[in-house]
Structures are given as C-alpha cells and as structure tokens.
PDB file of C-alpha atoms in Angstrom:
ATOM      1  CA  MET A   1      -4.657   2.295  25.766  1.00  0.00           C
ATOM      2  CA  VAL A   2      -1.156   1.019  25.946  1.00  0.00           C
ATOM      3  CA  THR A   3       0.879   2.667  28.839  1.00  0.00           C
ATOM      4  CA  LEU A   4       4.372   1.662  28.907  1.00  0.00           C
ATOM      5  CA  ASP A   5       5.781   4.135  28.914  1.00  0.00           C
ATOM      6  CA  GLU A   6       4.872   4.798  32.663  1.00  0.00           C
ATOM      7  CA  VAL A   7       5.992   1.957  33.534  1.00  0.00           C
ATOM      8  CA  LEU A   8       8.921   2.998  31.540  1.00  0.00           C
ATOM      9  CA  ALA A   9       9.505   6.031  32.842  1.00  0.00           C
ATOM     10  CA  ARG A  10       9.479   4.357  36.833  1.00  0.00           C
ATOM     11  CA  ARG A  11      11.199   1.812  36.087  1.00  0.00           C
ATOM     12  CA  ASN A  12      13.913   4.250  34.399  1.00  0.00           C
ATOM     13  CA  MET A  13      14.549   2.511  31.149  1.00  0.00           C
ATOM     14  CA  THR A  14      14.138   3.308  28.204  1.00  0.00           C
ATOM     15  CA  LEU A  15      12.151   1.833  24.719  1.00  0.00           C
ATOM     16  CA  THR A  16      15.457   0.453  23.667  1.00  0.00           C
ATOM     17  CA  GLN A  17      17.529  -0.818  26.165  1.00  0.00           C
ATOM     18  CA  LEU A  18      13.702  -2.892  26.443  1.00  0.00           C
ATOM     19  CA  SER A  19      13.793  -4.123  23.002  1.00  0.00           C
ATOM     20  CA  GLU A  20      17.454  -4.944  23.368  1.00  0.00           C
ATOM     21  CA  ALA A  21      16.059  -6.738  26.794  1.00  0.00           C
ATOM     22  CA  VAL A  22      12.609  -8.650  25.455  1.00  0.00           C
ATOM     23  CA  ASP A  23      14.457  -9.023  21.882  1.00  0.00           C
ATOM     24  CA  ILE A  24      11.500  -6.613  19.552  1.00  0.00           C
ATOM     25  CA  THR A  25      12.332  -4.407  17.453  1.00  0.00           C
ATOM     26  CA  LEU A  26      12.526  -1.052  18.710  1.00  0.00           C
ATOM     27  CA  ALA A  27      10.285  -0.385  15.654  1.00  0.00           C
ATOM     28  CA  ASN A  28       7.554  -2.872  17.146  1.00  0.00           C
ATOM     29  CA  LEU A  29       7.756  -1.445  20.067  1.00  0.00           C
ATOM     30  CA  SER A  30       7.489   1.470  19.221  1.00  0.00           C
ATOM     31  CA  ILE A  31       4.319   0.988  17.041  1.00  0.00           C
ATOM     32  CA  LEU A  32       2.465  -1.145  20.654  1.00  0.00           C
ATOM     33  CA  LYS A  33       3.728   1.836  22.554  1.00  0.00           C
ATOM     34  CA  THR A  34       1.889   4.899  20.319  1.00  0.00           C
ATOM     35  CA  GLY A  35      -1.594   2.303  20.563  1.00  0.00           C
ATOM     36  CA  LYS A  36      -1.115   0.957  17.411  1.00  0.00           C
ATOM     37  CA  ALA A  37      -0.510  -2.595  17.015  1.00  0.00           C
ATOM     38  CA  LYS A  38      -3.736  -4.364  16.226  1.00  0.00           C
ATOM     39  CA  ALA A  39      -3.058  -7.112  18.668  1.00  0.00           C
ATOM     40  CA  MET A  40      -0.083  -8.319  21.317  1.00  0.00           C
ATOM     41  CA  ARG A  41       0.742 -12.000  21.686  1.00  0.00           C
ATOM     42  CA  PHE A  42       1.226 -13.185  25.347  1.00  0.00           C
ATOM     43  CA  SER A  43       4.355 -14.186  24.928  1.00  0.00           C
ATOM     44  CA  THR A  44       5.450 -10.488  24.442  1.00  0.00           C
ATOM     45  CA  LEU A  45       3.105  -9.786  27.386  1.00  0.00           C
ATOM     46  CA  GLU A  46       4.905 -12.441  28.986  1.00  0.00           C
ATOM     47  CA  ALA A  47       7.783 -10.974  28.255  1.00  0.00           C
ATOM     48  CA  ILE A  48       7.524  -7.630  28.119  1.00  0.00           C
ATOM     49  CA  CYS A  49       6.187  -7.508  32.169  1.00  0.00           C
ATOM     50  CA  GLN A  50       8.788  -9.856  33.234  1.00  0.00           C
ATOM     51  CA  VAL A  51      11.812  -7.151  32.484  1.00  0.00           C
ATOM     52  CA  LEU A  52       8.978  -4.719  34.428  1.00  0.00           C
ATOM     53  CA  ASP A  53       8.602  -6.587  36.805  1.00  0.00           C
ATOM     54  CA  CYS A  54       5.169  -5.406  36.341  1.00  0.00           C
ATOM     55  CA  GLN A  55       1.154  -6.659  36.077  1.00  0.00           C
ATOM     56  CA  PRO A  56       0.078  -7.034  32.197  1.00  0.00           C
ATOM     57  CA  GLY A  57      -2.247  -4.138  34.260  1.00  0.00           C
ATOM     58  CA  GLU A  58      -0.942  -1.867  34.913  1.00  0.00           C
ATOM     59  CA  ILE A  59       0.598  -1.404  30.598  1.00  0.00           C
ATOM     60  CA  LEU A  60      -1.976  -2.018  29.668  1.00  0.00           C
ATOM     61  CA  ALA A  61      -5.940  -0.212  30.518  1.00  0.00           C
ATOM     62  CA  TYR A  62      -9.320   0.015  28.493  1.00  0.00           C
ATOM     63  CA  GLN A  63      -9.706   3.995  28.003  1.00  0.00           C
ATOM     64  CA  PRO A  64     -13.975   3.850  26.629  1.00  0.00           C
ATOM     65  CA  GLU A  65     -13.862   6.574  23.603  1.00  0.00           C
TER      66      GLU A  65
ATOM     67  CA  MET B   1      10.466 -21.630  -7.604  1.00  0.00           C
ATOM     68  CA  GLN B   2      12.606 -20.894 -10.815  1.00  0.00           C
ATOM     69  CA  ASN B   3       9.380 -22.244 -12.514  1.00  0.00           C
ATOM     70  CA  ARG B   4       7.182 -20.814 -10.622  1.00  0.00           C
ATOM     71  CA  ASP B   5       9.430 -17.057 -12.180  1.00  0.00           C
ATOM     72  CA  ARG B   6       8.627 -18.361 -15.631  1.00  0.00           C
ATOM     73  CA  LEU B   7       5.103 -19.399 -15.170  1.00  0.00           C
ATOM     74  CA  ILE B   8       4.474 -15.913 -13.559  1.00  0.00           C
ATOM     75  CA  ALA B   9       6.869 -14.050 -15.875  1.00  0.00           C
ATOM     76  CA  THR B  10       4.983 -16.192 -19.102  1.00  0.00           C
ATOM     77  CA  SER B  11       1.835 -15.811 -18.098  1.00  0.00           C
ATOM     78  CA  ARG B  12       1.720 -11.801 -17.642  1.00  0.00           C
ATOM     79  CA  ILE B  13       3.285 -12.038 -21.332  1.00  0.00           C
ATOM     80  CA  VAL B  14       0.479 -13.927 -22.401  1.00  0.00           C
ATOM     81  CA  VAL B  15      -2.388 -11.822 -20.571  1.00  0.00           C
ATOM     82  CA  ARG B  16      -0.593  -8.674 -22.061  1.00  0.00           C
ATOM     83  CA  LEU B  17      -0.756 -10.083 -25.112  1.00  0.00           C
ATOM     84  CA  ALA B  18      -4.389 -11.400 -24.557  1.00  0.00           C
ATOM     85  CA  MET B  19      -5.360  -7.439 -24.022  1.00  0.00           C
ATOM     86  CA  VAL B  20      -3.748  -6.094 -26.764  1.00  0.00           C
ATOM     87  CA  VAL B  21      -5.422  -8.743 -29.571  1.00  0.00           C
ATOM     88  CA  ASN B  22      -9.012  -8.722 -27.593  1.00  0.00           C
ATOM     89  CA  ARG B  23      -8.258  -4.098 -27.774  1.00  0.00           C
ATOM     90  CA  LEU B  24      -8.341  -4.566 -31.751  1.00  0.00           C
ATOM     91  CA  PHE B  25     -10.862  -6.630 -31.643  1.00  0.00           C
ATOM     92  CA  LEU B  26     -13.190  -4.200 -29.357  1.00  0.00           C
ATOM     93  CA  LEU B  27     -11.759  -1.411 -31.883  1.00  0.00           C
ATOM     94  CA  ALA B  28     -12.209  -3.653 -34.714  1.00  0.00           C
ATOM     95  CA  VAL B  29     -16.429  -4.215 -34.136  1.00  0.00           C
ATOM     96  CA  GLY B  30     -17.159  -0.990 -32.853  1.00  0.00           C
ATOM     97  CA  LEU B  31     -16.000   0.287 -36.517  1.00  0.00           C
ATOM     98  CA  GLY B  32     -18.001  -2.898 -37.896  1.00  0.00           C
ATOM     99  CA  LEU B  33     -20.983  -1.337 -36.441  1.00  0.00           C
ATOM    100  CA  ALA B  34     -20.431   2.332 -36.966  1.00  0.00           C
ATOM    101  CA  ALA B  35     -19.335   1.216 -40.427  1.00  0.00           C
ATOM    102  CA  SER B  36     -22.985  -1.834 -40.236  1.00  0.00           C
ATOM    103  CA  PHE B  37     -25.437   2.561 -40.100  1.00  0.00           C
ATOM    104  CA  LEU B  38     -22.774   4.365 -42.178  1.00  0.00           C
ATOM    105  CA  PHE B  39     -22.368   2.084 -44.732  1.00  0.00           C
ATOM    106  CA  ASP B  40     -25.849   0.668 -44.109  1.00  0.00           C
ATOM    107  CA  ARG B  41     -26.571  -0.279 -48.257  1.00  0.00           C
ATOM    108  CA  PRO B  42     -23.474  -2.276 -49.047  1.00  0.00           C
ATOM    109  CA  VAL B  43     -23.414  -3.889 -46.195  1.00  0.00           C
ATOM    110  CA  SER B  44     -26.811  -4.909 -46.555  1.00  0.00           C
ATOM    111  CA  GLN B  45     -26.067  -5.518 -49.738  1.00  0.00           C
ATOM    112  CA  PHE B  46     -22.418  -8.207 -49.262  1.00  0.00           C
ATOM    113  CA  LEU B  47     -24.643  -9.295 -46.565  1.00  0.00           C
ATOM    114  CA  VAL B  48     -27.407 -10.552 -49.486  1.00  0.00           C
ATOM    115  CA  ARG B  49     -24.602 -11.818 -51.622  1.00  0.00           C
ATOM    116  CA  SER B  50     -23.025 -13.578 -49.314  1.00  0.00           C
ATOM    117  CA  ALA B  51     -26.338 -15.660 -49.033  1.00  0.00           C
ATOM    118  CA  PRO B  52     -28.123 -15.660 -51.502  1.00  0.00           C
ATOM    119  CA  GLY B  53     -32.760 -15.975 -49.989  1.00  0.00           C
ATOM    120  CA  VAL B  54     -31.525 -13.829 -46.938  1.00  0.00           C
ATOM    121  CA  ASP B  55     -33.747 -10.022 -46.458  1.00  0.00           C
ATOM    122  CA  GLY B  56     -30.593  -7.995 -46.133  1.00  0.00           C
ATOM    123  CA  ALA B  57     -32.646  -4.906 -43.479  1.00  0.00           C
ATOM    124  CA  ARG B  58     -33.297  -8.468 -41.395  1.00  0.00           C
ATOM    125  CA  GLU B  59     -29.899  -9.596 -41.334  1.00  0.00           C
ATOM    126  CA  LEU B  60     -28.877  -6.121 -41.189  1.00  0.00           C
ATOM    127  CA  VAL B  61     -30.252  -5.570 -37.888  1.00  0.00           C
ATOM    128  CA  GLY B  62     -29.100  -9.486 -36.481  1.00  0.00           C
ATOM    129  CA  LEU B  63     -25.437  -8.082 -37.848  1.00  0.00           C
ATOM    130  CA  ARG B  64     -25.025  -5.011 -35.195  1.00  0.00           C
ATOM    131  CA  CYS B  65     -27.535  -7.281 -32.772  1.00  0.00           C
ATOM    132  CA  GLU B  66     -24.452  -8.894 -32.693  1.00  0.00           C
ATOM    133  CA  ALA B  67     -21.523  -6.378 -32.483  1.00  0.00           C
ATOM    134  CA  LEU B  68     -23.038  -4.882 -29.340  1.00  0.00           C
ATOM    135  CA  ILE B  69     -22.929  -8.748 -28.261  1.00  0.00           C
ATOM    136  CA  GLY B  70     -19.883  -8.479 -29.546  1.00  0.00           C
ATOM    137  CA  LEU B  71     -18.212  -4.591 -27.982  1.00  0.00           C
ATOM    138  CA  VAL B  72     -20.198  -6.029 -24.434  1.00  0.00           C
ATOM    139  CA  MET B  73     -18.393  -9.095 -24.768  1.00  0.00           C
ATOM    140  CA  ALA B  74     -14.902  -7.430 -25.216  1.00  0.00           C
ATOM    141  CA  VAL B  75     -15.126  -4.803 -22.328  1.00  0.00           C
ATOM    142  CA  ALA B  76     -16.111  -7.763 -20.270  1.00  0.00           C
ATOM    143  CA  THR B  77     -13.114 -10.240 -20.945  1.00  0.00           C
ATOM    144  CA  ASP B  78     -11.107  -6.493 -21.071  1.00  0.00           C
ATOM    145  CA  ARG B  79     -11.695  -5.260 -17.490  1.00  0.00           C
ATOM    146  CA  LEU B  80     -11.092  -9.073 -16.479  1.00  0.00           C
ATOM    147  CA  LEU B  81      -8.040  -9.173 -18.387  1.00  0.00           C
ATOM    148  CA  VAL B  82      -6.709  -5.692 -16.577  1.00  0.00           C
ATOM    149  CA  ALA B  83      -7.831  -7.024 -12.510  1.00  0.00           C
ATOM    150  CA  LEU B  84      -5.495 -10.253 -13.908  1.00  0.00           C
ATOM    151  CA  GLY B  85      -2.880  -8.549 -15.302  1.00  0.00           C
ATOM    152  CA  ARG B  86      -2.382  -6.349 -11.854  1.00  0.00           C
ATOM    153  CA  MET B  87      -3.386  -9.538 -10.130  1.00  0.00           C
ATOM    154  CA  ILE B  88       0.054 -11.024 -11.570  1.00  0.00           C
ATOM    155  CA  ASP B  89       1.567  -7.618 -10.991  1.00  0.00           C
ATOM    156  CA  THR B  90       1.365  -8.283  -7.113  1.00  0.00           C
ATOM    157  CA  ALA B  91       2.534 -11.738  -7.710  1.00  0.00           C
ATOM    158  CA  THR B  92       5.712 -10.527  -9.119  1.00  0.00           C
ATOM    159  CA  ILE B  93       6.677  -8.677  -6.194  1.00  0.00           C
ATOM    160  CA  GLY B  94       5.833 -11.135  -4.213  1.00  0.00           C
ATOM    161  CA  ASP B  95       2.502  -9.636  -2.269  1.00  0.00           C
ATOM    162  CA  PRO B  96       0.200 -11.050  -4.366  1.00  0.00           C
ATOM    163  CA  PHE B  97      -2.808 -11.729  -0.968  1.00  0.00           C
ATOM    164  CA  ILE B  98      -3.808  -8.253  -0.759  1.00  0.00           C
ATOM    165  CA  ALA B  99      -7.531  -6.387   0.046  1.00  0.00           C
ATOM    166  CA  ALA B 100      -6.588  -4.838  -3.002  1.00  0.00           C
ATOM    167  CA  ASN B 101      -7.124  -8.248  -5.235  1.00  0.00           C
ATOM    168  CA  ALA B 102      -9.811  -9.638  -3.399  1.00  0.00           C
ATOM    169  CA  ARG B 103     -11.595  -6.857  -5.527  1.00  0.00           C
ATOM    170  CA  ARG B 104      -9.919  -7.337  -8.447  1.00  0.00           C
ATOM    171  CA  LEU B 105     -10.578 -11.409  -8.006  1.00  0.00           C
ATOM    172  CA  ARG B 106     -15.092 -10.391  -7.530  1.00  0.00           C
ATOM    173  CA  THR B 107     -13.809  -7.904 -10.769  1.00  0.00           C
ATOM    174  CA  VAL B 108     -12.628 -11.165 -12.868  1.00  0.00           C
ATOM    175  CA  GLY B 109     -16.235 -13.107 -11.542  1.00  0.00           C
ATOM    176  CA  TRP B 110     -18.804 -10.048 -12.203  1.00  0.00           C
ATOM    177  CA  SER B 111     -16.669 -10.328 -15.931  1.00  0.00           C
ATOM    178  CA  LEU B 112     -16.723 -13.846 -16.232  1.00  0.00           C
ATOM    179  CA  LEU B 113     -20.488 -13.530 -15.281  1.00  0.00           C
ATOM    180  CA  VAL B 114     -21.329 -11.446 -17.737  1.00  0.00           C
ATOM    181  CA  LEU B 115     -19.575 -13.754 -20.690  1.00  0.00           C
ATOM    182  CA  GLN B 116     -21.683 -16.894 -19.414  1.00  0.00           C
ATOM    183  CA  LEU B 117     -25.108 -14.537 -19.287  1.00  0.00           C
ATOM    184  CA  LEU B 118     -23.875 -13.087 -22.683  1.00  0.00           C
ATOM    185  CA  ASP B 119     -23.376 -16.790 -24.165  1.00  0.00           C
ATOM    186  CA  ILE B 120     -27.202 -17.369 -23.517  1.00  0.00           C
ATOM    187  CA  PRO B 121     -27.908 -14.093 -26.816  1.00  0.00           C
ATOM    188  CA  TYR B 122     -25.130 -15.102 -28.799  1.00  0.00           C
ATOM    189  CA  ALA B 123     -25.818 -18.832 -28.929  1.00  0.00           C
ATOM    190  CA  MET B 124     -29.982 -17.371 -29.560  1.00  0.00           C
ATOM    191  CA  PHE B 125     -27.665 -15.374 -32.876  1.00  0.00           C
ATOM    192  CA  SER B 126     -26.518 -18.803 -33.995  1.00  0.00           C
ATOM    193  CA  ARG B 127     -29.838 -20.087 -34.459  1.00  0.00           C
ATOM    194  CA  TYR B 128     -31.944 -17.272 -35.768  1.00  0.00           C
ATOM    195  CA  PHE B 129     -29.269 -15.910 -38.108  1.00  0.00           C
ATOM    196  CA  PRO B 130     -27.221 -18.688 -39.296  1.00  0.00           C
ATOM    197  CA  ASN B 131     -26.033 -16.447 -42.340  1.00  0.00           C
ATOM    198  CA  LEU B 132     -23.829 -14.336 -39.821  1.00  0.00           C
ATOM    199  CA  GLY B 133     -21.435 -17.282 -38.542  1.00  0.00           C
ATOM    200  CA  SER B 134     -21.720 -16.531 -35.167  1.00  0.00           C
ATOM    201  CA  GLY B 135     -19.966 -18.379 -32.833  1.00  0.00           C
ATOM    202  CA  GLY B 136     -22.673 -19.612 -30.314  1.00  0.00           C
ATOM    203  CA  ASP B 137     -23.690 -22.799 -31.048  1.00  0.00           C
ATOM    204  CA  GLY B 138     -26.299 -23.456 -27.783  1.00  0.00           C
ATOM    205  CA  ASP B 139     -24.158 -25.514 -25.900  1.00  0.00           C
ATOM    206  CA  TYR B 140     -24.380 -23.798 -22.108  1.00  0.00           C
ATOM    207  CA  SER B 141     -21.115 -25.928 -20.426  1.00  0.00           C
ATOM    208  CA  VAL B 142     -22.231 -26.471 -16.344  1.00  0.00           C
ATOM    209  CA  GLY B 143     -18.432 -25.571 -16.268  1.00  0.00           C
ATOM    210  CA  GLY B 144     -18.176 -22.197 -16.769  1.00  0.00           C
ATOM    211  CA  TRP B 145     -20.869 -21.484 -14.128  1.00  0.00           C
ATOM    212  CA  VAL B 146     -18.470 -23.281 -11.927  1.00  0.00           C
ATOM    213  CA  ALA B 147     -16.410 -20.955 -12.476  1.00  0.00           C
ATOM    214  CA  VAL B 148     -17.874 -18.191 -11.659  1.00  0.00           C
ATOM    215  CA  LEU B 149     -19.303 -19.555  -8.251  1.00  0.00           C
ATOM    216  CA  LEU B 150     -15.633 -20.780  -8.116  1.00  0.00           C
ATOM    217  CA  VAL B 151     -13.859 -17.642  -8.677  1.00  0.00           C
ATOM    218  CA  PHE B 152     -16.476 -15.481  -6.950  1.00  0.00           C
ATOM    219  CA  VAL B 153     -15.839 -17.793  -3.511  1.00  0.00           C
ATOM    220  CA  LEU B 154     -11.964 -17.334  -3.944  1.00  0.00           C
ATOM    221  CA  SER B 155     -12.659 -14.048  -4.074  1.00  0.00           C
ATOM    222  CA  ARG B 156     -14.243 -14.503  -0.209  1.00  0.00           C
ATOM    223  CA  VAL B 157     -11.296 -16.757   0.865  1.00  0.00           C
ATOM    224  CA  PHE B 158      -8.517 -14.655  -0.195  1.00  0.00           C
ATOM    225  CA  ALA B 159     -10.594 -11.459   1.390  1.00  0.00           C
ATOM    226  CA  SER B 160     -10.021 -13.357   4.789  1.00  0.00           C
ATOM    227  CA  GLY B 161      -6.647 -14.414   4.252  1.00  0.00           C
ATOM    228  CA  ALA B 162      -5.953 -11.062   3.212  1.00  0.00           C
ATOM    229  CA  ALA B 163      -7.789  -9.452   6.345  1.00  0.00           C
ATOM    230  CA  MET B 164      -6.301 -11.922   8.591  1.00  0.00           C
ATOM    231  CA  ARG B 165      -2.404 -11.776   7.527  1.00  0.00           C
ATOM    232  CA  ASP B 166      -3.097  -7.790   8.147  1.00  0.00           C
ATOM    233  CA  GLU B 167      -4.593  -8.459  11.230  1.00  0.00           C
ATOM    234  CA  LEU B 168      -1.077 -10.570  12.047  1.00  0.00           C
ATOM    235  CA  GLU B 169       1.352  -8.073  10.536  1.00  0.00           C
ATOM    236  CA  GLY B 170      -0.624  -5.951  12.767  1.00  0.00           C
ATOM    237  CA  THR B 171       0.917  -7.953  15.893  1.00  0.00           C
ATOM    238  CA  ILE B 172       3.233  -7.691  18.095  1.00  0.00           C
TER     239      ILE B 172
END
C-alpha cells in the first residue's frame, strides 16, 4: 500500500506541488496515491524520495490481505 | 505509414466483402439443403439426368452431406472473418495490442482448424461422389496445418504482449 498521503501531510505539501517537483502528471500521482498503480519505476521512487526527503519505506508499506 | 493505412483500409474492405459473399453462400447452401428435402424427387431426377447411370437416392444423400459440410464450413469462415474484421477495426483505431485481439486470434485458429478438418470428409466426397462436382481434391496441404499451429502460437504471443502492455500502462 502507498502511504504517500501521510508523508505529504508531514511535509505540508500538496499532490499538485509534488507533481510539479517530480515532473510526473497529477493524474499518475493520483493513481499512485490511491494504490491503483500496478507497478512503480525506481526512477519515480527516487524522484519522490528526493523531493520529500524520505526513505522508500515511508511511502510504501506491506499490508497482508 | 500512409501505405500501412491504405493496406488496413483495403483489408477492411476485402474482409467485409468476403463476409457478404460467404453469408450469401451460407444462405444459398441452406436453401439448397432445404430444397433437397422439400423437392427430393425432382432433385434426384436432376442428378440422374446430369450423370446417367448413377443411383439418384445415393447421390441425393451425398448432395445433402456435402451441403451440410458446406454449411459448417461457411459458419466457420464467418466466425473467422468476423474476428478478423474486428481485429482490423482495432488496428484502424491504432490500438490492436489488446487481450480481446488475442481471443479473436484464437477464434481464427479454431475456425482454421475446423476448415482443415472438414477438408478430409470433403475430399472423401470427391472420391465417392465424383458426379457432384465436389471441390475437394484429396490433397491435404501441410501449409494449412502449419498455418493453424502458427495462429494458435501467435494468439499466445499476442496474449502475453497485451498483458505486458497492460502492466506497463499501470506503471508509474
């Protein structure tokens, strides 16, 4: 599961601002945030972590079904 | 690109035309088969007149069996052409690599297999009922069977390709 929301809230950042900073469309970030994405590129993960100054584990979590 | 568009447009017309011709054939054979039951005596007499010395009743049975095979062949050809037409439609839109086309390709494979299998009894008719003018010449081409195999393999390749593309589309 993607916990991007929590990190964004901690950083006082909106999804639109993140979208501009990482150069990924708002639509794609919304897909990622809502957990509808099938996969994530390392480059995307790197860009998000760089902008949010966080580790991948802070925006991704495993939740058993 | 323009050449490819022209090729797709031409294929579309050819397939549509073939579909119409095949359905007319289906209708004609269906009517012919029904007529062989409704007017069995005149049909039998006609068969004897066109090939004196033959057994009219036996020829009539042969004619009906041949018509029945023709009907099944026409239905298989229709399924094939419908699937092919829809695949061409998706190519026209510019999005042919979808799971539905893999299923359509499989339908084409099954249709081709039915047509190949029906070639066997059809060729037998040419031997047992030479006066009916059956088109079967008993020459079973290896190419046809290879084509069936090829289409089934291609449908698997297509299905894998479509799944990979789906996954890629969901990758952020």
